[in-house]
Coordinates of N, CA and C in Angstrom, one line a residue:
M137 N 48.4 121.0 132.9 CA 48.7 121.9 131.4 C 48.9 123.3 132.3
Q138 N 50.0 124.2 132.2 CA 50.3 125.7 132.4 C 50.0 126.5 131.3
F139 N 49.4 127.7 130.8 CA 49.5 128.6 129.7 C 49.5 129.8 129.9
G140 N 50.8 130.4 129.8 CA 51.8 131.6 130.1 C 51.9 132.7 128.9
I141 N 52.2 133.6 129.3 CA 52.5 135.2 128.5 C 53.3 135.1 128.3
C142 N 54.7 135.3 127.3 CA 55.9 136.4 126.9 C 56.0 137.7 127.6
T143 N 55.9 138.3 128.7 CA 55.8 139.3 129.3 C 56.6 140.1 130.2
A144 N 56.5 141.3 130.5 CA 57.8 142.0 131.6 C 56.6 141.4 133.1
V145 N 57.2 140.8 133.8 CA 56.5 140.8 135.3 C 55.7 141.4 136.0
E146 N 55.7 142.8 135.7 CA 54.9 143.6 136.1 C 53.7 143.6 135.3
N147 N 53.2 142.9 134.1 CA 52.5 142.6 133.7 C 51.2 141.5 134.4
A148 N 51.9 141.0 135.7 CA 50.9 140.2 136.1 C 49.9 140.2 136.6
P149 N 49.4 141.1 137.2 CA 48.1 141.2 137.7 C 46.9 141.2 136.6
V150 N 47.6 141.8 135.1 CA 46.4 141.5 134.1 C 46.7 140.4 133.6
V151 N 47.7 139.5 133.6 CA 48.2 138.4 132.7 C 47.1 137.2 133.9
K152 N 47.3 137.2 134.8 CA 46.3 136.5 135.9 C 44.9 136.9 136.0
A153 N 44.1 138.3 135.8 CA 43.0 138.3 136.0 C 42.2 138.1 134.5
A154 N 43.5 137.8 133.3 CA 42.7 136.7 131.6 C 42.6 135.5 132.0
G155 N 43.3 135.0 133.2 CA 42.8 133.7 133.3 C 44.5 132.9 132.9
W156 N 45.2 133.5 132.5 CA 46.6 132.8 132.3 C 47.2 132.5 133.8
D157 N 48.3 131.7 133.5 CA 48.7 130.7 134.7 C 49.9 131.4 135.3
F158 N 50.9 131.8 134.6 CA 52.2 132.4 134.8 C 52.6 133.4 133.7
V159 N 53.9 133.8 133.9 CA 54.7 134.7 133.1 C 55.8 134.3 132.9
E160 N 56.4 134.2 131.2 CA 57.8 134.1 130.6 C 58.3 135.2 130.9
E161 N 58.9 135.7 131.1 CA 60.0 137.2 131.4 C 61.9 136.6 130.7
S162 N 61.6 137.6 129.9 CA 63.3 137.9 129.1 C 64.4 138.0 130.5
I163 N 65.2 136.8 130.0 CA 66.2 137.0 130.8 C 67.6 138.0 131.2
Q164 N 67.1 139.2 130.2 CA 68.2 140.4 129.9 C 67.1 141.7 130.9
G165 N 66.0 141.7 130.9 CA 65.2 141.9 131.3 C 64.9 141.7 132.9
L166 N 65.1 140.1 133.3 CA 64.8 139.5 135.1 C 66.1 139.3 136.2
L167 N 67.0 138.3 135.1 CA 67.8 137.9 135.7 C 69.0 138.8 135.5
Q168 N 69.4 139.2 134.3 CA 70.6 140.4 134.2 C 72.1 140.0 134.8
G169 N 72.8 138.8 134.0 CA 73.4 138.5 134.1 C 74.7 139.2 134.8
Q170 N 74.3 140.1 133.3 CA 76.0 141.8 133.7 C 75.6 142.2 134.8
V171 N 74.5 142.3 135.2 CA 74.1 143.5 136.6 C 74.7 143.2 137.7
P172 N 75.7 143.7 138.5 CA 76.0 143.1 139.7 C 75.0 143.3 140.6
D173 N 75.2 141.9 142.0 CA 74.2 141.8 142.6 C 74.0 143.0 143.2
D174 N 74.5 143.8 143.6 CA 73.7 145.2 144.5 C 73.2 146.5 143.8
Q175 N 73.3 145.8 142.7 CA 72.0 146.7 141.8 C 71.2 145.4 141.3
W176 N 71.6 144.5 141.1 CA 69.8 143.9 140.9 C 68.8 143.7 141.5
K177 N 67.7 143.5 140.8 CA 66.1 144.0 141.5 C 65.2 143.4 141.2
G178 N 65.8 141.9 140.2 CA 64.8 141.1 139.4 C 64.3 139.8 141.1
L179 N 64.7 140.0 141.7 CA 64.1 139.1 142.7 C 63.0 140.1 143.5
E180 N 63.0 141.0 143.6 CA 62.4 142.1 144.7 C 60.8 141.8 143.6
R181 N 61.7 142.2 142.3 CA 60.2 142.3 141.1 C 58.7 141.1 141.2
V182 N 59.7 139.8 141.4 CA 59.2 138.9 141.5 C 58.3 138.4 142.6
R183 N 58.8 138.8 143.6 CA 58.4 138.9 144.7 C 56.9 139.7 145.3
K184 N 56.8 140.6 144.0 CA 55.3 141.1 144.1 C 54.6 140.2 143.0
S185 N 55.2 139.5 142.1 CA 53.7 139.0 141.2 C 52.8 138.4 141.8
P186 N 51.7 138.6 141.2 CA 50.7 137.3 141.7 C 50.9 136.1 141.3
L187 N 51.7 136.1 139.6 CA 51.8 134.9 139.3 C 53.6 134.5 139.4
P188 N 53.6 133.2 139.2 CA 55.2 132.3 139.4 C 55.4 133.1 137.3
V189 N 57.4 133.7 137.5 CA 57.8 133.3 136.5 C 58.9 132.0 136.8
P190 N 58.5 131.2 136.0 CA 59.0 129.5 136.3 C 59.8 129.7 134.6
A191 N 59.7 130.4 133.6 CA 60.8 130.7 132.5 C 60.9 131.9 132.2
A192 N 62.2 131.7 131.2 CA 62.4 133.3 130.8 C 63.4 132.6 129.5
N193 N 63.1 133.5 128.6 CA 64.1 133.5 127.5 C 65.1 135.2 127.5
M194 N 65.7 134.4 126.0 CA 66.9 135.4 125.4 C 68.1 135.2 126.8
L195 N 68.4 133.8 126.4 CA 69.5 133.8 127.4 C 71.0 134.2 127.6
V196 N 71.1 135.1 126.1 CA 72.7 135.3 125.7 C 72.5 136.8 125.6
P197 N 73.0 137.8 125.5 CA 73.0 139.1 124.8 C 73.6 138.7 123.6
A198 N 73.4 139.5 122.7 CA 74.2 139.9 121.2 C 75.7 140.4 121.4
S199 N 75.7 141.2 122.7 CA 77.6 141.5 122.8 C 77.7 140.5 123.4
L200 N 77.6 139.7 123.7 CA 78.2 138.7 124.5 C 78.5 137.5 123.9
K201 N 79.5 137.1 122.8 CA 79.6 136.5 121.8 C 79.8 134.9 122.0
I202 N 78.9 134.2 121.4 CA 79.3 132.5 121.9 C 80.1 132.1 120.7
T203 N 79.7 132.2 119.3 CA 80.5 132.1 118.1 C 81.4 133.0 117.6
G204 N 82.6 132.7 116.8 CA 83.7 133.5 116.3 C 84.6 133.8 117.1
P205 N 85.7 134.8 116.4 CA 87.0 135.0 117.1 C 86.6 135.9 118.1
D206 N 85.4 136.3 118.6 CA 85.3 138.0 119.9 C 84.9 136.9 121.2
A207 N 84.7 134.7 120.6 CA 83.9 134.4 121.6 C 84.6 134.4 122.9
D208 N 84.3 134.8 124.5 CA 85.1 134.2 125.3 C 84.5 133.5 126.8
L209 N 84.8 132.2 126.6 CA 84.3 131.2 127.3 C 84.4 131.2 128.9
E210 N 85.1 132.1 129.1 CA 85.1 132.4 130.3 C 84.5 134.1 130.8
K211 N 84.2 134.7 130.3 CA 82.9 135.8 130.2 C 82.0 135.3 130.4
L212 N 81.7 134.0 129.4 CA 80.4 133.6 129.2 C 79.8 132.8 130.8
R213 N 80.7 132.2 130.9 CA 80.8 131.2 132.5 C 80.6 132.3 133.5
V214 N 81.2 133.4 133.7 CA 80.6 134.4 134.7 C 79.4 134.9 134.5
Y215 N 78.8 135.3 133.5 CA 77.3 135.9 133.1 C 76.8 134.5 133.4
M216 N 76.7 133.0 132.7 CA 75.8 132.4 133.6 C 75.7 131.7 134.7
T217 N 77.2 131.4 135.2 CA 77.0 131.6 136.9 C 75.7 132.4 138.0
N218 N 75.9 133.9 137.1 CA 75.1 134.7 138.0 C 73.8 134.5 137.3
V219 N 73.4 134.5 136.2 CA 72.3 134.0 136.0 C 71.5 133.2 136.3
L220 N 72.2 131.5 136.3 CA 71.6 130.4 136.9 C 71.2 130.4 138.1
R221 N 72.5 131.4 139.1 CA 72.4 131.6 140.6 C 70.3 132.6 141.0
R222 N 70.8 133.6 140.0 CA 69.6 134.3 139.9 C 67.8 133.4 139.6
A223 N 68.6 132.6 138.7 CA 67.1 131.7 138.3 C 66.7 131.2 139.5
K224 N 67.4 130.3 140.4 CA 67.4 129.5 141.6 C 66.5 130.4 142.6
Q225 N 67.0 131.4 142.4 CA 66.3 132.4 143.8 C 65.1 132.9 143.2
T226 N 64.3 133.3 141.7 CA 63.3 133.3 141.2 C 62.3 132.7 141.2
G227 N 63.0 130.9 141.3 CA 61.9 129.7 140.6 C 61.9 129.6 139.0
T228 N 62.9 130.1 138.5 CA 62.4 130.3 137.0 C 63.5 128.8 136.6
R229 N 62.8 127.8 136.1 CA 63.7 126.8 136.1 C 63.6 126.1 134.8
I230 N 63.3 126.6 133.3 CA 63.3 126.8 132.5 C 63.7 128.0 131.9
L231 N 65.5 127.9 131.2 CA 65.5 129.2 130.5 C 66.2 128.5 129.0
V232 N 65.6 129.6 128.0 CA 65.5 129.5 127.1 C 66.9 129.8 125.8
F233 N 67.3 129.2 125.2 CA 68.4 129.4 124.5 C 68.3 129.8 122.8
G234 N 68.0 130.6 122.6 CA 67.8 131.0 121.6 C 68.8 132.3 121.5
S235 N 68.9 133.3 121.6 CA 70.0 134.3 122.0 C 71.0 133.9 120.1
G236 N 69.9 134.3 119.4 CA 70.3 134.7 118.0 C 71.7 135.5 117.8
G237 N 71.2 136.6 118.5 CA 72.3 137.6 118.2 C 73.7 136.8 118.6
A238 N 73.4 136.1 119.9 CA 75.2 135.7 120.3 C 76.0 134.8 119.5
R239 N 74.7 133.8 119.1 CA 75.0 132.2 118.5 C 75.6 132.8 117.2
S240 N 74.8 133.6 116.5 CA 74.7 133.3 115.2 C 76.5 133.4 114.4
V241 N 76.2 132.5 113.3 CA 77.9 132.8 112.7 C 78.4 133.5 112.3
P242 N 79.2 134.3 112.6 CA 79.7 135.6 111.8 C 80.4 135.5 110.4
E243 N 80.5 136.3 109.6 CA 80.6 135.9 108.0 C 82.0 135.5 107.5
G244 N 82.0 134.4 107.2 CA 83.8 134.0 106.6 C 83.9 132.8 107.8
F245 N 83.5 132.8 109.0 CA 84.0 132.0 110.3 C 83.3 131.0 110.2
D246 N 84.5 129.3 110.3 CA 83.7 128.0 109.6 C 82.6 128.0 110.3
R247 N 81.3 127.3 109.9 CA 80.5 126.8 110.7 C 80.9 125.4 111.8
Q248 N 81.3 124.7 111.1 CA 82.2 123.6 112.6 C 82.8 124.0 113.2
S249 N 83.7 125.2 113.8 CA 84.0 125.9 114.7 C 83.3 126.5 115.5
A250 N 82.1 127.0 114.9 CA 81.1 127.8 115.4 C 80.3 126.8 116.3
R251 N 80.0 125.2 116.0 CA 79.3 124.3 116.3 C 80.2 123.8 117.6
K252 N 81.3 123.8 117.3 CA 82.1 123.2 118.7 C 82.1 124.6 119.2
Q253 N 82.4 126.0 119.4 CA 81.6 126.1 120.6 C 80.4 126.5 121.0
I254 N 79.9 126.6 120.1 CA 78.0 126.3 121.0 C 78.0 125.3 121.5
I255 N 78.3 124.0 121.3 CA 78.7 122.5 122.5 C 79.5 123.2 123.8
E256 N 80.6 123.3 123.1 CA 81.3 124.0 124.5 C 80.6 124.7 125.4
F257 N 80.5 125.9 124.8 CA 79.3 126.7 126.0 C 78.0 125.8 126.3
I258 N 77.4 124.9 126.1 CA 76.2 124.4 126.7 C 77.1 123.5 127.8
R259 N 78.0 122.7 127.3 CA 78.6 122.1 127.8 C 79.8 122.0 129.5
M260 N 79.8 123.3 129.3 CA 80.4 124.4 130.6 C 78.5 124.9 131.4
S261 N 77.8 125.3 130.6 CA 76.8 125.9 131.3 C 75.9 125.1 132.1
A262 N 75.7 123.5 131.5 CA 74.5 122.8 131.5 C 75.1 122.5 133.0
P263 N 75.8 121.8 133.6 CA 76.1 121.7 135.1 C 76.0 122.5 135.9
I264 N 76.0 123.9 135.7 CA 75.2 125.2 136.7 C 74.3 125.1 136.6
A265 N 73.4 124.8 135.6 CA 72.6 125.3 135.6 C 71.8 123.5 136.7
A266 N 72.2 122.5 136.2 CA 72.1 121.1 137.2 C 71.9 121.5 138.6
D267 N 73.0 122.3 138.9 CA 73.0 122.6 139.9 C 72.4 123.5 141.1
N268 N 71.7 124.8 140.1 CA 70.9 125.0 140.3 C 69.2 124.6 140.0
G269 N 69.0 123.6 139.9 CA 67.8 123.4 139.4 C 67.2 123.7 138.5
V270 N 68.1 124.1 137.0 CA 67.3 124.7 135.9 C 67.3 123.6 134.5
T271 N 67.2 123.9 133.7 CA 66.9 123.3 132.5 C 67.2 124.3 131.6
L272 N 68.1 124.0 130.9 CA 68.5 125.1 129.4 C 67.2 124.3 128.0
V273 N 66.9 124.9 127.9 CA 66.4 124.4 126.3 C 66.5 124.9 125.7
A274 N 67.6 124.4 124.4 CA 67.8 124.9 123.0 C 65.7 125.2 122.3
E275 N 66.2 126.4 121.4 CA 65.3 126.8 120.4 C 65.8 127.0 119.1
H276 N 65.1 126.2 118.8 CA 65.5 126.3 117.3 C 64.7 128.1 116.6
L277 N 65.4 128.3 115.6 CA 65.2 129.8 115.1 C 65.3 129.5 113.5
N278 N 64.0 130.8 113.3 CA 64.1 130.6 111.5 C 65.3 131.5 110.7
R279 N 65.2 131.1 109.8 CA 67.0 131.7 109.3 C 66.6 133.1 109.0
K280 N 65.1 133.8 108.7 CA 65.8 135.1 109.4 C 66.1 135.4 110.0
E281 N 66.2 135.0 111.6 CA 66.6 135.1 112.4 C 68.3 135.0 112.8
C282 N 68.5 134.2 112.6 CA 69.8 133.6 112.9 C 70.2 132.5 111.7
N283 N 71.4 132.3 112.1 CA 72.2 131.5 110.6 C 72.7 129.9 110.9
I284 N 72.1 129.6 112.6 CA 72.6 128.1 112.6 C 71.5 127.9 113.9
I285 N 71.3 126.8 114.1 CA 70.3 125.8 115.1 C 68.3 126.6 114.0
N286 N 68.5 126.3 113.1 CA 66.9 126.5 112.6 C 66.4 125.9 112.4
S287 N 66.4 124.5 113.0 CA 65.2 123.3 112.6 C 65.1 123.0 114.2
L288 N 64.0 122.3 114.3 CA 64.6 121.6 115.4 C 65.0 120.1 115.6
D289 N 65.2 119.3 113.7 CA 66.4 118.5 114.1 C 67.3 118.7 114.2
E290 N 68.0 120.0 113.7 CA 68.9 120.5 114.1 C 69.7 120.7 115.5
A291 N 68.3 121.3 116.5 CA 68.5 121.4 117.7 C 68.9 120.5 118.1
M292 N 68.2 119.2 117.9 CA 68.2 117.7 118.4 C 69.7 117.6 118.4
T293 N 70.1 117.7 117.6 CA 71.7 117.2 117.1 C 72.7 117.8 118.5
Y294 N 72.3 118.8 118.9 CA 73.0 119.4 119.8 C 72.8 118.8 121.6
V295 N 71.4 118.4 121.4 CA 70.9 117.9 123.1 C 71.7 116.3 123.1
K296 N 71.9 115.6 122.1 CA 72.1 114.9 121.6 C 73.5 114.3 121.7
E297 N 73.9 115.3 121.3 CA 75.7 115.6 121.5 C 75.9 115.8 122.7
V298 N 75.4 116.4 123.8 CA 75.8 116.9 124.9 C 75.1 116.0 125.7
N299 N 74.0 115.5 125.4 CA 73.9 114.8 126.2 C 73.5 115.3 127.5
H300 N 73.2 115.7 128.2 CA 72.9 116.0 129.7 C 71.6 116.5 130.1
P301 N 71.2 115.8 131.2 CA 69.4 116.1 131.7 C 69.7 117.0 131.6
A302 N 70.6 118.3 132.0 CA 70.3 120.1 132.3 C 69.6 120.8 130.4
F303 N 70.1 120.1 129.7 CA 70.0 121.0 128.3 C 68.6 119.7 127.6
Q304 N 67.6 120.5 127.5 CA 66.9 119.7 126.5 C 66.4 120.7 125.5
C305 N 65.2 120.9 125.2 CA 64.4 121.5 124.0 C 63.4 121.8 123.9
L306 N 63.3 123.0 122.9 CA 61.8 123.4 122.9 C 61.4 123.5 121.7
V307 N 60.5 123.4 121.1 CA 59.4 123.4 120.2 C 59.1 124.8 120.0
D308 N 58.9 125.6 118.7 CA 58.2 127.0 118.9 C 57.6 126.9 117.8
S309 N 55.9 126.8 117.7 CA 55.5 126.5 116.3 C 55.5 127.8 115.2
Y310 N 55.7 128.7 115.8 CA 56.3 129.6 114.6 C 57.5 129.5 113.8
H311 N 58.8 129.0 114.2 CA 59.8 128.9 113.8 C 59.2 127.6 113.4
F312 N 59.0 127.0 113.8 CA 58.3 125.2 113.4 C 58.0 125.8 111.3
W313 N 56.8 126.0 111.8 CA 55.8 126.5 110.3 C 56.2 128.1 109.8
T314 N 57.2 128.6 109.8 CA 58.0 129.3 109.4 C 59.1 128.2 108.2
E315 N 59.7 127.4 108.8 CA 61.1 126.7 108.4 C 60.2 125.4 107.9
N316 N 59.0 125.5 107.5 CA 57.9 124.4 107.1 C 58.3 122.5 107.2
E317 N 58.7 122.3 108.4 CA 59.6 121.6 109.6 C 58.3 119.9 109.3
P318 N 58.4 119.6 108.9 CA 57.2 118.0 109.5 C 57.2 117.5 110.5
L319 N 55.7 117.6 110.7 CA 55.3 116.5 112.4 C 56.6 115.4 112.7
K320 N 56.8 115.1 111.9 CA 57.7 113.6 112.0 C 58.9 114.1 112.8
S321 N 59.3 115.4 112.5 CA 60.1 115.8 113.5 C 59.9 115.9 115.3
L322 N 58.8 116.8 115.0 CA 58.1 116.9 116.1 C 57.8 115.4 116.7
E323 N 57.9 115.1 116.6 CA 57.4 113.4 117.1 C 58.4 112.2 117.6
K324 N 59.6 112.9 116.9 CA 61.1 112.4 117.0 C 61.8 112.9 118.5
A325 N 61.3 114.4 118.5 CA 62.0 115.2 119.3 C 61.0 115.1 121.1
M326 N 60.2 114.7 120.7 CA 59.2 114.7 121.7 C 60.1 114.0 123.3
P327 N 60.4 113.0 123.1 CA 61.4 112.8 124.8 C 62.2 113.9 125.1
W328 N 62.7 114.8 123.9 CA 63.2 115.5 124.8 C 62.9 117.2 125.1
I329 N 61.7 117.5 124.6 CA 60.6 119.0 124.9 C 60.2 118.8 126.0
R330 N 60.7 120.1 126.5 CA 60.4 120.3 128.2 C 59.9 121.9 127.9
H331 N 59.6 122.3 127.0 CA 59.0 123.8 127.2 C 58.5 123.9 125.7
V332 N 57.1 124.9 125.2 CA 57.2 125.2 124.1 C 56.7 126.6 124.3
H333 N 56.6 126.9 123.3 CA 56.1 128.5 122.8 C 55.6 128.3 121.4
L334 N 54.2 129.5 120.9 CA 53.5 129.4 120.7 C 53.1 130.9 119.5
A335 N 52.8 131.1 118.7 CA 52.9 132.0 117.6 C 52.0 132.0 116.8
D336 N 50.9 132.3 116.1 CA 50.5 132.1 114.4 C 52.0 132.9 113.8
K337 N 51.3 131.7 112.5 CA 52.6 131.9 111.3 C 52.9 134.0 111.0
D338 N 51.6 134.1 110.3 CA 51.1 135.0 109.8 C 50.9 136.4 110.7
G339 N 51.9 136.9 110.5 CA 52.8 138.1 111.6 C 53.3 137.9 112.5
R340 N 53.1 136.6 113.2 CA 53.7 136.5 114.7 C 52.9 136.3 115.5
V341 N 52.0 137.2 115.5 CA 51.0 137.0 116.3 C 50.6 135.9 117.0
A342 N 49.4 136.4 118.4 CA 49.0 135.7 119.3 C 48.3 134.6 118.5
P343 N 48.1 133.2 119.2 CA 47.2 132.0 118.7 C 46.2 132.4 118.1
G344 N 45.5 132.3 116.9 CA 44.2 132.7 116.5 C 43.8 134.2 116.1
E345 N 45.2 135.0 116.1 CA 44.6 136.1 115.9 C 44.7 136.4 114.2
S346 N 45.5 135.4 113.8 CA 45.3 136.1 112.0 C 44.5 135.0 111.4
G347 N 43.9 134.1 112.2 CA 42.8 133.2 111.6 C 43.3 132.4 110.4
T348 N 44.9 131.8 110.5 CA 45.1 131.3 109.6 C 45.7 129.9 110.2
S349 N 46.0 130.2 111.1 CA 46.7 128.6 111.9 C 45.8 128.1 112.8
D350 N 46.1 126.6 112.4 CA 45.9 125.6 112.9 C 46.4 124.7 113.6
Y351 N 46.8 124.9 115.2 CA 47.5 124.1 116.1 C 47.2 123.1 116.1
R352 N 45.8 122.2 115.8 CA 45.6 121.0 116.6 C 46.3 119.7 116.0
P353 N 46.8 119.3 114.9 CA 47.6 118.6 114.3 C 49.2 118.5 115.1
F354 N 49.9 120.1 115.7 CA 51.1 120.3 116.1 C 50.8 119.8 117.8
F355 N 49.4 120.1 118.4 CA 48.7 119.6 119.8 C 48.6 118.6 120.0
A356 N 48.5 117.5 118.9 CA 48.0 116.0 118.9 C 49.4 115.6 119.4
V357 N 50.6 115.8 118.5 CA 51.8 115.1 118.8 C 52.2 115.4 120.1
L358 N 51.9 116.5 120.5 CA 52.4 117.0 122.1 C 51.5 116.1 122.6
K359 N 50.1 116.0 122.5 CA 49.2 115.2 123.8 C 49.5 113.5 123.7
K360 N 49.9 112.8 122.0 CA 49.9 111.5 122.1 C 51.4 111.3 123.5
A361 N 52.9 112.1 123.1 CA 53.8 111.9 123.6 C 53.1 112.2 125.2
G362 N 52.7 112.7 125.5 CA 52.1 113.1 126.9 C 52.2 114.5 127.6
Y363 N 52.6 115.3 126.9 CA 53.3 116.4 127.4 C 52.0 117.1 128.2
D364 N 52.8 117.6 129.1 CA 52.4 118.2 130.4 C 52.9 119.0 131.0
G365 N 53.7 119.8 130.3 CA 54.9 120.5 131.1 C 54.2 122.4 131.0
M366 N 54.6 123.3 130.5 CA 54.4 125.0 130.4 C 54.5 125.3 128.8
I367 N 52.8 125.9 129.1 CA 53.2 126.2 127.0 C 53.1 127.6 127.1
S368 N 53.8 128.9 126.9 CA 53.9 130.1 126.3 C 53.7 130.6 125.5
V369 N 52.5 131.5 125.5 CA 52.4 132.6 123.7 C 53.6 133.5 123.7
E370 N 54.9 133.4 122.6 CA 55.4 134.5 122.5 C 55.0 134.7 121.4
A371 N 54.3 136.2 121.3 CA 53.6 136.9 119.9 C 54.6 138.4 119.8
T372 N 54.4 138.6 118.6 CA 54.3 140.4 118.2 C 52.7 141.0 118.8
G373 N 52.9 142.1 119.4 CA 52.1 142.8 119.6 C 51.3 142.7 120.4
F374 N 51.0 141.6 121.0 CA 50.4 141.2 122.0 C 50.5 141.9 123.5
K375 N 49.8 143.3 123.5 CA 49.8 144.3 124.6 C 48.9 144.5 125.4
D376 N 47.5 143.9 124.1 CA 45.8 144.2 125.3 C 46.0 143.3 125.5
I377 N 46.8 143.2 126.9 CA 46.0 141.4 127.4 C 45.2 141.5 127.9
A378 N 44.2 142.7 128.6 CA 43.5 142.6 129.6 C 42.0 142.1 128.4
G379 N 42.4 142.8 126.9 CA 41.1 142.5 126.2 C 41.3 141.6 125.5
V380 N 42.7 141.3 124.7 CA 42.5 140.4 124.0 C 43.3 138.5 124.8
G381 N 43.3 138.9 126.0 CA 44.0 137.8 126.7 C 43.2 136.7 126.7
P382 N 41.6 136.5 127.2 CA 41.1 135.9 127.5 C 40.5 135.2 126.3
R383 N 40.3 136.0 124.9 CA 39.9 135.2 123.8 C 41.1 134.1 123.1
V384 N 42.4 134.5 123.5 CA 43.5 133.9 122.7 C 43.7 132.4 124.0
L385 N 43.6 133.1 125.2 CA 43.4 131.5 126.1 C 42.0 130.5 125.6
A386 N 41.4 131.1 125.5 CA 40.3 130.4 125.2 C 40.2 129.8 123.5
F387 N 40.8 130.3 122.6 CA 41.1 129.5 121.6 C 42.2 128.6 121.8
V388 N 43.4 129.0 122.6 CA 44.3 127.8 122.6 C 44.4 126.2 123.5
K389 N 43.2 126.8 124.1 CA 42.3 125.7 124.7 C 41.8 124.9 124.5
K390 N 40.7 125.9 123.3 CA 40.1 124.8 122.8 C 40.3 123.7 121.8
Q391 N 41.6 124.5 121.1 CA 42.7 123.6 119.8 C 43.0 122.8 120.5
W392 N 43.6 122.7 122.1 CA 44.4 121.5 122.7 C 43.4 120.8 123.2
E393 N 42.1 120.9 123.3 CA 41.0 120.3 124.0 C 40.1 119.5 122.4
Q394 N 40.7 119.8 121.3 CA 40.2 118.7 119.8 C 40.7 118.5 119.3
A395 N 42.3 118.8 119.8 CA 43.8 117.7 119.1 C 43.5 116.7 119.2

């Protein structure tokens, strides 16, 4: 089991000193699919890091629409080709498809048409991901942040319809709890879960920092299914990694052991 923090790769030294295993960067910060090759510095940044960057989130910028009348599959193809080629170079093998701004359904736009556009985007992207040794994982976002793919159950309908090994699923404790999803949904999804995000429900702070979140039932489902992949903390205000990081890691490991 590997535990990491969602933060800039430049913070890797302090993340490592706090006992963590990896850094999860932003795709917009690291892989930058709209930046020309001669201006892209992501590989140099990763090479200087004392920790690997095996995962990255925020797949598509809000300015590049996946749904609605402004969606342009060819622009998305060019963008994803750049991102996935660079992910192979940096050793980033998991890319998180949240992208609420890009995938949110515009007001008045037909939701079934939007769903078809998302499916089309994934079906275009998955083979390119596979060619580069990358897995895309669907992230369910709560309804305050996005208006489509708001539950693990809904995310799984996309995973099953696309039916491609390079498109799997993520579970995020914060979104999962915010939408009051039952653990049974996680149990059903476990064969497709390839990545995990953690944050407390109250305030989306780092695990244990609110004092109100019990991860043990959540972790018990992961353990029972034999999950041994990466777990990333994606939390608001997790800036003092040197001071708080060891405590958060100890809390997560203890909750995992007790699950």
